[in-house]
Amino acid sequence: MNKRVKFVMLIFVLAGTSCVKNTEFDNISAACVENLTANASFAQVKELYQGELLQIQEDLIIEGYVISSDKSGNFFSVLHFQDRPSNPTSGFQIEIDLRESHLFFEVGSKLFIKLKGLYLGQSKEVFKLGGTFAAFGTTAVGRLPALKIPEHIFLSCEPISTIEPVLTTIDNLNSSMVNNLIQLDEIEFVEEEFGNFFALEREETERLLKDCSENELGLINSGFSDFQSEILPETNGSIIGVLLQENNDFKLVIRNLNDINFKDDRCADLQVTSSNIFISEIADPNNNSGARFVELYNSSNEALDLNGWSLRRYTNANTEISSVIDLTSLIVPEESTLVISPNPQEFELIYGFPPDLAVSTNSPADSNGDDNLELVDPFGTVIDVFGIIGEDGSSTNHEFEDGRAVRNLEISSANPTYTFSEWMIFNDTGGAGTINLPQNAPEDFTPGSR
């Protein structure tokens, strides 16, 4: 059969075979069109809705890109599409009485929708297009009959586009993202879901996701999907899906299991591992400011990836961040140090080896002894701290001017609260308990050694 068959013929074929289970139409594709142009935006169409179901009478045409697929059975008789393949501003869904719609409207296809005669409504905060459905005395948007689909939905001849999901977080979800393809990173199923199938057989089932800040989001799965009986993963990672809304609650629907990539440690495991890396030495040599450095130490028996981590500096008594070092792409081997220098040439000249990371002057590695530092994980959590934020270190128990602050050897984990007893501090004029003895480089310092 010619690949560009008449779409109306396809509808008859489908109508005649709709009772056959798992029917595949590998050689079927809809004829495309080149002579249509959109004359309305999604926003303009949504503005037509005034709280009641209406049938659109204007000759309006919108265009969009398919983001859903019924190939795995998790979507049924609906097409979700957004106004752009990337950075979308709005989305819609249209109810259709068509099985195996992915054979005609694959993900990334550009569609033109002729709106005249279609019904526009809103259900649970989601805008819908389609035919009508009457039940119990009320009328709502329902499936567009199969024979009406060729009158309203047209496939563009443009090549398939790559749909770039909107990268966001659970706490940043909003109604403008509904019917858009989104991606969430650092996501996992709640512990209560362990051991469960994706869905109960033949039932729509909601499973609960969460991020590492305990924000939660429902994942809707069909009991007719081909992954219904798969066990939920217990690890952490990224998930892609179509965002829906039910009143004030957001929900996510995946196209297939390829939308889930959970291969990382769970949040709790990451938080335990996080405590194994901490600030171990800070240097402000009396004889050479170019030999300053900050040293981190990994006390665990496995390498730690610092992707998304940062080191912050609060100058003097500031409560706002003065400078930041991005630690992304760095890996600290097990039971090893990471040495950061603001002057790598001088550091190597003085200490005899290059630092692990070279940064700029006036960075957190270039403190003159009265500043405060924070080590922050990818989730924005302060894991370790030196000093008291908002307090100038001069003449206090966290001054290391012309000296050195070194973590006591018995300390093996981070502490988000500055605890003076964990440190040995040398300086010129520090507070009680510190050692007023300026330190000179290289002999009084131990970068790279714990």
Short mmCIF file of C-alpha atoms in Angstrom, two decimals:
data_model
loop_
_atom_site.label_atom_id
_atom_site.label_comp_id
_atom_site.label_asym_id
_atom_site.label_seq_id
_atom_site.Cartn_x
_atom_site.Cartn_y
_atom_site.Cartn_z
CA MET A 1 0.00 0.00 0.00
CA ASN A 2 1.28 3.47 -0.84
CA LYS A 3 2.72 5.17 2.22
CA ARG A 4 0.67 8.33 1.59
CA VAL A 5 -2.78 6.72 1.68
CA LYS A 6 -5.91 8.76 2.17
CA PHE A 7 -6.51 9.39 5.87
CA VAL A 8 -10.22 8.73 5.55
CA MET A 9 -9.40 5.22 4.24
CA LEU A 10 -7.30 4.63 7.35
CA ILE A 11 -10.21 5.50 9.56
CA PHE A 12 -12.38 2.92 7.85
CA VAL A 13 -9.64 0.33 8.22
CA LEU A 14 -9.33 1.09 11.90
CA ALA A 15 -13.06 1.13 12.43
CA GLY A 16 -13.31 -2.29 10.85
CA THR A 17 -10.54 -3.80 12.97
CA SER A 18 -10.96 -2.01 16.29
CA CYS A 19 -12.11 -5.17 18.01
CA VAL A 20 -8.86 -7.00 17.23
CA LYS A 21 -6.54 -6.97 20.21
CA ASN A 22 -2.97 -5.68 19.74
CA THR A 23 -3.55 -4.81 16.08
CA GLU A 24 -0.46 -3.26 14.47
CA PHE A 25 -0.44 -1.18 11.29
CA ASP A 26 3.26 -1.03 10.55
CA ASN A 27 2.92 0.22 6.97
CA ILE A 28 0.23 2.85 7.56
CA SER A 29 0.84 6.59 7.77
CA ALA A 30 -1.51 9.51 7.26
CA ALA A 31 -1.29 11.78 4.23
CA CYS A 32 0.30 15.09 5.22
CA VAL A 33 -0.72 18.63 4.28
CA GLU A 34 1.37 21.63 3.26
CA ASN A 35 -1.23 24.33 2.65
CA LEU A 36 -2.52 25.03 6.18
CA THR A 37 -1.45 27.92 8.38
CA ALA A 38 -2.31 28.55 12.01
CA ASN A 39 -4.31 31.74 12.65
CA ALA A 40 -4.78 31.48 16.41
CA SER A 41 -2.61 30.81 19.45
CA PHE A 42 -3.41 28.37 22.24
CA ALA A 43 -3.91 31.30 24.59
CA GLN A 44 -6.46 32.94 22.27
CA VAL A 45 -8.43 29.71 22.07
CA LYS A 46 -8.42 29.23 25.83
CA GLU A 47 -9.75 32.76 26.25
CA LEU A 48 -12.90 31.69 24.40
CA TYR A 49 -13.82 29.50 27.37
CA GLN A 50 -15.97 31.41 29.85
CA GLY A 51 -16.72 28.68 32.33
CA GLU A 52 -19.18 26.70 30.21
CA LEU A 53 -18.79 24.15 27.44
CA LEU A 54 -18.96 25.78 24.02
CA GLN A 55 -18.80 24.75 20.40
CA ILE A 56 -16.28 26.83 18.47
CA GLN A 57 -17.90 28.61 15.50
CA GLU A 58 -14.96 30.60 14.19
CA ASP A 59 -12.68 29.34 11.39
CA LEU A 60 -9.71 29.02 13.72
CA ILE A 61 -6.64 26.85 13.17
CA ILE A 62 -3.97 26.10 15.75
CA GLU A 63 -0.74 24.16 15.34
CA GLY A 64 1.12 22.03 17.84
CA TYR A 65 3.51 19.14 18.38
CA VAL A 66 2.47 15.72 19.62
CA ILE A 67 3.98 14.80 23.00
CA SER A 68 1.93 11.73 24.00
CA SER A 69 1.78 8.18 22.62
CA ASP A 70 -0.62 5.29 23.11
CA LYS A 71 1.89 2.71 21.87
CA SER A 72 2.46 1.30 25.38
CA GLY A 73 -1.17 1.68 26.39
CA ASN A 74 -0.69 4.32 29.07
CA PHE A 75 -2.63 6.90 27.05
CA PHE A 76 -6.00 6.04 25.55
CA SER A 77 -8.11 7.96 23.02
CA VAL A 78 -6.36 11.26 23.60
CA LEU A 79 -3.64 13.34 21.98
CA HIS A 80 -1.60 15.77 24.03
CA PHE A 81 0.21 18.48 22.09
CA GLN A 82 2.12 21.66 22.91
CA ASP A 83 2.71 24.82 20.89
CA ARG A 84 6.48 24.41 20.43
CA PRO A 85 8.88 21.44 20.34
CA SER A 86 11.00 23.17 22.99
CA ASN A 87 10.33 25.93 25.52
CA PRO A 88 6.54 25.63 25.09
CA THR A 89 4.21 28.32 26.38
CA SER A 90 1.00 26.28 26.39
CA GLY A 91 -0.51 22.85 25.76
CA PHE A 92 -3.80 21.22 24.82
CA GLN A 93 -5.37 17.81 24.63
CA ILE A 94 -7.93 16.53 22.16
CA GLU A 95 -10.17 13.54 22.81
CA ILE A 96 -10.32 11.15 19.81
CA ASP A 97 -12.04 7.84 19.15
CA LEU A 98 -8.98 6.30 17.50
CA ARG A 99 -6.92 3.34 18.65
CA GLU A 100 -3.25 2.97 17.78
CA SER A 101 -3.08 6.71 17.16
CA HIS A 102 0.72 6.57 17.46
CA LEU A 103 0.79 4.99 13.99
CA PHE A 104 -0.48 8.26 12.53
CA PHE A 105 0.56 10.90 15.05
CA GLU A 106 3.93 9.93 16.45
CA VAL A 107 5.70 11.98 19.10
CA GLY A 108 7.21 15.09 17.51
CA SER A 109 4.68 15.27 14.67
CA LYS A 110 3.40 18.73 13.85
CA LEU A 111 -0.40 18.96 13.71
CA PHE A 112 -2.89 21.49 12.46
CA ILE A 113 -6.25 21.48 14.25
CA LYS A 114 -9.27 23.05 12.54
CA LEU A 115 -11.36 24.16 15.50
CA LYS A 116 -14.66 25.07 13.88
CA GLY A 117 -17.24 22.59 15.11
CA LEU A 118 -15.10 21.23 17.94
CA TYR A 119 -16.13 21.61 21.56
CA LEU A 120 -13.94 23.42 24.07
CA GLY A 121 -14.17 22.68 27.77
CA GLN A 122 -12.22 22.43 30.97
CA SER A 123 -12.12 19.45 33.28
CA LYS A 124 -10.19 19.48 36.56
CA GLU A 125 -8.32 22.60 35.35
CA VAL A 126 -7.25 20.92 32.08
CA PHE A 127 -8.39 22.43 28.76
CA LYS A 128 -9.80 19.89 26.30
CA LEU A 129 -10.97 19.83 22.72
CA GLY A 130 -13.16 17.16 21.12
CA GLY A 131 -16.72 16.08 20.50
CA THR A 132 -19.42 15.97 23.16
CA PHE A 133 -20.34 13.44 25.80
CA ALA A 134 -23.63 13.47 27.70
CA ALA A 135 -24.23 11.63 30.97
CA PHE A 136 -26.58 12.16 33.92
CA GLY A 137 -27.99 15.33 32.43
CA THR A 138 -24.64 17.05 31.88
CA THR A 139 -22.63 17.53 28.72
CA ALA A 140 -18.85 17.60 28.58
CA VAL A 141 -16.04 17.31 26.05
CA GLY A 142 -15.88 13.75 24.75
CA ARG A 143 -14.14 11.80 22.03
CA LEU A 144 -14.20 13.09 18.51
CA PRO A 145 -15.75 10.31 16.37
CA ALA A 146 -13.29 8.47 14.12
CA LEU A 147 -14.99 9.63 10.92
CA LYS A 148 -14.73 13.26 12.08
CA ILE A 149 -10.99 13.15 12.76
CA PRO A 150 -9.96 13.83 9.10
CA GLU A 151 -12.11 16.96 9.16
CA HIS A 152 -10.25 18.49 12.09
CA ILE A 153 -6.77 16.97 12.58
CA PHE A 154 -4.17 17.35 9.85
CA LEU A 155 -0.59 16.10 9.85
CA SER A 156 2.04 18.57 8.65
CA CYS A 157 4.58 17.46 6.05
CA GLU A 158 7.38 18.91 8.16
CA PRO A 159 9.92 16.39 9.48
CA ILE A 160 9.42 14.94 12.94
CA SER A 161 10.75 17.33 15.61
CA THR A 162 12.68 16.37 18.70
CA ILE A 163 10.60 17.29 21.74
CA GLU A 164 12.75 18.80 24.47
CA PRO A 165 11.06 18.32 27.86
CA VAL A 166 10.88 21.31 30.14
CA LEU A 167 13.35 20.72 32.97
CA THR A 168 11.70 21.75 36.22
CA THR A 169 11.11 20.72 39.84
CA ILE A 170 8.02 19.60 41.72
CA ASP A 171 7.85 22.80 43.75
CA ASN A 172 7.99 24.93 40.57
CA LEU A 173 5.11 23.22 38.75
CA ASN A 174 2.34 25.58 37.65
CA SER A 175 -0.77 25.55 35.47
CA SER A 176 1.02 27.00 32.45
CA MET A 177 2.94 23.70 32.18
CA VAL A 178 -0.17 21.52 31.96
CA ASN A 179 -0.27 19.43 28.75
CA ASN A 180 3.46 20.04 28.30
CA LEU A 181 6.22 17.44 28.34
CA ILE A 182 8.35 17.98 31.44
CA GLN A 183 11.40 16.41 33.05
CA LEU A 184 12.11 16.08 36.75
CA ASP A 185 15.56 15.11 38.06
CA GLU A 186 16.54 13.56 41.41
CA ILE A 187 13.14 11.88 41.76
CA GLU A 188 12.17 8.57 43.39
CA PHE A 189 9.12 6.60 44.49
CA VAL A 190 8.20 6.90 48.16
CA GLU A 191 9.20 3.95 50.33
CA GLU A 192 5.56 2.93 50.82
CA GLU A 193 5.38 2.05 47.11
CA PHE A 194 8.24 -0.48 47.27
CA GLY A 195 7.27 -3.85 45.80
CA ASN A 196 4.19 -2.52 43.97
CA PHE A 197 3.37 -2.89 40.30
CA PHE A 198 3.12 0.27 38.21
CA ALA A 199 -0.65 -0.28 38.16
CA LEU A 200 -3.29 -2.67 39.34
CA GLU A 201 -4.55 -4.86 36.52
CA ARG A 202 -7.23 -3.12 34.42
CA GLU A 203 -7.34 -0.15 36.83
CA GLU A 204 -5.96 3.37 36.63
CA THR A 205 -3.51 3.58 39.51
CA GLU A 206 -1.69 6.48 41.10
CA ARG A 207 1.82 5.92 42.49
CA LEU A 208 3.57 8.56 44.56
CA LEU A 209 6.86 10.19 43.60
CA LYS A 210 8.97 12.52 45.73
CA ASP A 211 12.12 14.61 45.44
CA CYS A 212 14.93 14.95 47.96
CA SER A 213 13.12 17.86 49.64
CA GLU A 214 10.08 15.60 50.29
CA ASN A 215 7.89 17.35 47.69
CA GLU A 216 5.44 14.78 46.26
CA LEU A 217 3.79 14.20 42.87
CA GLY A 218 1.34 11.54 41.70
CA LEU A 219 2.25 9.32 38.73
CA ILE A 220 -0.84 8.03 36.90
CA ASN A 221 -0.51 4.59 35.27
CA SER A 222 -3.02 2.57 33.26
CA GLY A 223 -3.90 -0.97 34.25
CA PHE A 224 -3.97 -1.75 30.50
CA SER A 225 -0.41 -0.54 29.81
CA ASP A 226 2.20 -3.03 28.69
CA PHE A 227 4.29 -2.19 31.79
CA GLN A 228 1.39 -2.56 34.25
CA SER A 229 2.96 -5.59 35.97
CA GLU A 230 6.49 -4.20 36.18
CA ILE A 231 7.79 -3.54 39.70
CA LEU A 232 8.44 0.10 40.61
CA PRO A 233 12.16 0.95 40.78
CA GLU A 234 13.54 1.75 44.22
CA THR A 235 16.38 3.98 43.02
CA ASN A 236 16.56 7.68 42.14
CA GLY A 237 16.90 9.53 38.84
CA SER A 238 15.04 11.46 36.16
CA ILE A 239 11.50 11.06 34.81
CA ILE A 240 9.83 12.54 31.72
CA GLY A 241 6.08 12.77 31.27
CA VAL A 242 3.03 14.80 30.30
CA LEU A 243 1.90 17.08 33.11
CA LEU A 244 -1.79 17.05 34.03
CA GLN A 245 -3.75 18.83 36.72
CA GLU A 246 -6.62 17.67 38.88
CA ASN A 247 -8.05 20.71 40.64
CA ASN A 248 -5.10 21.96 42.71
CA ASP A 249 -3.00 18.81 42.33
CA PHE A 250 -0.54 18.08 39.54
CA LYS A 251 -0.13 14.59 38.07
CA LEU A 252 2.36 13.06 35.67
CA VAL A 253 1.83 10.43 32.94
CA ILE A 254 4.72 8.68 31.17
CA ARG A 255 4.58 7.36 27.59
CA ASN A 256 6.57 4.20 28.35
CA LEU A 257 9.29 2.95 30.69
CA ASN A 258 11.97 4.69 28.64
CA ASP A 259 10.69 7.89 30.24
CA ILE A 260 12.08 6.69 33.58
CA ASN A 261 15.83 6.61 34.21
CA PHE A 262 16.33 5.69 37.85
CA LYS A 263 19.94 4.55 38.33
CA ASP A 264 21.22 6.70 41.18
CA ASP A 265 21.29 6.34 44.95
CA ARG A 266 18.16 7.33 46.82
CA CYS A 267 18.02 10.68 48.57
CA ALA A 268 18.57 9.14 52.00
CA ASP A 269 21.66 7.34 50.75
CA LEU A 270 22.97 10.52 49.17
CA GLN A 271 22.45 12.42 52.41
CA VAL A 272 24.37 9.78 54.37
CA THR A 273 27.20 9.90 51.83
CA SER A 274 27.16 13.71 51.88
CA SER A 275 28.19 13.81 55.51
CA ASN A 276 31.46 12.07 54.62
CA ILE A 277 32.88 15.10 52.85
CA PHE A 278 33.88 18.17 54.83
CA ILE A 279 36.24 21.14 55.09
CA SER A 280 39.49 19.83 56.55
CA GLU A 281 41.94 22.75 56.29
CA ILE A 282 41.86 26.48 55.49
CA ALA A 283 45.08 28.41 55.00
CA ASP A 284 46.07 32.10 55.21
CA PRO A 285 49.88 31.91 55.53
CA ASN A 286 51.52 34.77 57.41
CA ASN A 287 54.43 34.96 54.97
CA ASN A 288 52.64 34.53 51.61
CA SER A 289 49.00 35.30 50.79
CA GLY A 290 49.52 33.61 47.41
CA ALA A 291 49.83 30.27 49.21
CA ARG A 292 46.25 30.34 50.52
CA PHE A 293 44.05 27.30 49.96
CA VAL A 294 41.00 25.36 51.11
CA GLU A 295 41.11 21.59 51.52
CA LEU A 296 38.14 19.19 51.49
CA TYR A 297 38.35 15.60 52.72
CA ASN A 298 36.34 12.50 51.79
CA SER A 299 36.31 10.16 54.78
CA SER A 300 34.25 7.42 53.08
CA ASN A 301 35.58 4.24 51.47
CA GLU A 302 34.23 5.20 48.04
CA ALA A 303 34.80 8.07 45.64
CA LEU A 304 32.34 10.96 45.86
CA ASP A 305 31.07 12.87 42.82
CA LEU A 306 30.66 16.59 43.58
CA ASN A 307 28.35 17.27 40.66
CA GLY A 308 26.14 20.20 41.70
CA TRP A 309 28.11 20.93 44.89
CA SER A 310 29.48 24.36 45.77
CA LEU A 311 31.64 26.15 48.32
CA ARG A 312 30.37 29.54 49.52
CA ARG A 313 32.19 32.43 51.15
CA TYR A 314 30.61 35.05 53.39
CA THR A 315 33.07 37.93 53.71
CA ASN A 316 33.49 39.37 57.20
CA ALA A 317 30.03 39.82 58.78
CA ASN A 318 28.03 39.50 55.56
CA THR A 319 24.88 37.40 55.58
CA GLU A 320 24.72 37.36 51.78
CA ILE A 321 27.00 35.13 49.73
CA SER A 322 30.15 36.98 48.61
CA SER A 323 31.57 34.38 46.22
CA VAL A 324 31.02 30.77 45.17
CA ILE A 325 33.14 27.92 43.82
CA ASP A 326 31.23 25.44 41.64
CA LEU A 327 32.59 21.95 42.38
CA THR A 328 30.73 20.25 39.51
CA SER A 329 32.79 17.69 37.51
CA LEU A 330 35.09 17.01 40.46
CA ILE A 331 35.42 13.58 42.05
CA VAL A 332 37.13 13.08 45.40
CA PRO A 333 38.65 9.59 45.75
CA GLU A 334 37.99 7.52 48.86
CA GLU A 335 39.79 8.73 51.99
CA SER A 336 41.43 11.52 50.00
CA THR A 337 41.62 15.28 49.87
CA LEU A 338 40.66 17.93 47.31
CA VAL A 339 42.87 21.03 47.45
CA ILE A 340 41.60 24.31 45.96
CA SER A 341 43.93 27.25 45.29
CA PRO A 342 43.29 30.83 44.08
CA ASN A 343 46.90 31.07 42.84
CA PRO A 344 47.92 27.72 41.31
CA GLN A 345 51.38 28.82 40.12
CA GLU A 346 52.36 30.17 43.54
CA PHE A 347 50.79 27.16 45.26
CA GLU A 348 52.87 24.71 43.20
CA LEU A 349 56.02 26.77 43.71
CA ILE A 350 55.55 26.80 47.49
CA TYR A 351 54.15 23.32 48.17
CA GLY A 352 55.77 21.38 45.34
CA PHE A 353 52.65 20.02 43.62
CA PRO A 354 49.70 21.54 41.74
CA PRO A 355 46.31 22.00 43.44
CA ASP A 356 43.37 19.80 42.41
CA LEU A 357 41.35 22.86 41.46
CA ALA A 358 42.52 26.34 40.45
CA VAL A 359 40.05 29.17 41.08
CA SER A 360 40.07 32.96 41.04
CA THR A 361 41.25 35.36 43.69
CA ASN A 362 38.59 36.70 46.06
CA SER A 363 36.98 33.27 45.92
CA PRO A 364 36.17 31.08 48.94
CA ALA A 365 39.74 29.68 48.68
CA ASP A 366 41.23 33.18 49.07
CA SER A 367 40.04 34.16 52.54
CA ASN A 368 42.16 36.50 54.67
CA GLY A 369 41.16 34.77 57.86
CA ASP A 370 37.98 36.48 59.09
CA ASP A 371 35.46 35.03 56.65
CA ASN A 372 32.95 32.18 56.91
CA LEU A 373 32.56 29.19 54.56
CA GLU A 374 29.75 26.77 53.68
CA LEU A 375 29.91 23.47 51.78
CA VAL A 376 26.57 22.99 49.98
CA ASP A 377 25.17 19.86 48.30
CA PRO A 378 23.21 19.77 44.98
CA PHE A 379 19.90 20.19 46.81
CA GLY A 380 20.94 23.47 48.43
CA THR A 381 21.51 21.87 51.83
CA VAL A 382 24.42 23.17 53.89
CA ILE A 383 26.49 20.07 54.68
CA ASP A 384 29.46 21.64 56.45
CA VAL A 385 30.38 25.08 57.73
CA PHE A 386 33.34 26.98 59.10
CA GLY A 387 32.59 30.05 61.19
CA ILE A 388 29.34 31.77 62.05
CA ILE A 389 27.50 33.41 59.17
CA GLY A 390 26.91 37.09 59.94
CA GLU A 391 29.80 37.35 62.43
CA ASP A 392 33.15 38.84 61.45
CA GLY A 393 35.82 36.34 62.47
CA SER A 394 38.25 38.94 63.81
CA SER A 395 39.17 38.26 67.46
CA THR A 396 36.77 35.29 67.66
CA ASN A 397 37.23 31.55 67.93
CA HIS A 398 36.89 31.26 64.15
CA GLU A 399 39.66 33.69 63.15
CA PHE A 400 42.56 32.16 61.19
CA GLU A 401 44.19 35.39 59.95
CA ASP A 402 47.90 34.85 59.18
CA GLY A 403 47.33 31.30 60.25
CA ARG A 404 45.47 28.09 59.74
CA ALA A 405 42.23 26.30 60.63
CA VAL A 406 42.60 22.52 60.57
CA ARG A 407 39.96 19.90 61.42
CA ASN A 408 40.88 17.57 64.28
CA LEU A 409 41.85 14.11 63.05
CA GLU A 410 39.11 12.33 65.00
CA ILE A 411 36.44 14.22 63.02
CA SER A 412 35.15 12.01 60.20
CA SER A 413 31.89 13.66 59.17
CA ALA A 414 30.55 17.07 58.22
CA ASN A 415 28.72 19.38 60.60
CA PRO A 416 26.29 22.07 59.35
CA THR A 417 26.74 23.94 62.66
CA TYR A 418 30.12 25.47 63.44
CA THR A 419 31.56 23.64 66.44
CA PHE A 420 34.81 25.12 67.72
CA SER A 421 35.88 21.93 69.49
CA GLU A 422 36.24 20.19 66.10
CA TRP A 423 39.02 22.58 65.03
CA MET A 424 42.58 23.58 65.87
CA ILE A 425 42.97 27.24 64.89
CA PHE A 426 46.16 29.31 64.59
CA ASN A 427 46.09 33.10 64.11
CA ASP A 428 47.63 36.40 65.15
CA THR A 429 44.87 37.87 67.36
CA GLY A 430 42.13 35.28 67.68
CA GLY A 431 39.73 34.68 70.55
CA ALA A 432 40.02 32.46 73.58
CA GLY A 433 40.88 28.84 72.84
CA THR A 434 42.66 29.62 69.58
CA ILE A 435 46.45 29.56 69.26
CA ASN A 436 47.93 33.03 68.73
CA LEU A 437 50.85 31.83 66.64
CA PRO A 438 51.10 32.93 62.99
CA GLN A 439 51.88 30.13 60.53
CA ASN A 440 54.30 30.20 57.61
CA ALA A 441 54.15 28.30 54.33
CA PRO A 442 55.10 25.68 53.51
CA GLU A 443 56.38 24.25 56.78
CA ASP A 444 53.30 24.89 58.94
CA PHE A 445 50.72 23.57 56.46
CA THR A 446 49.69 20.12 55.20
CA PRO A 447 47.68 20.50 51.97
CA GLY A 448 46.79 17.14 50.42
CA SER A 449 47.49 15.23 53.63
CA ARG A 450 45.12 14.26 56.43
#
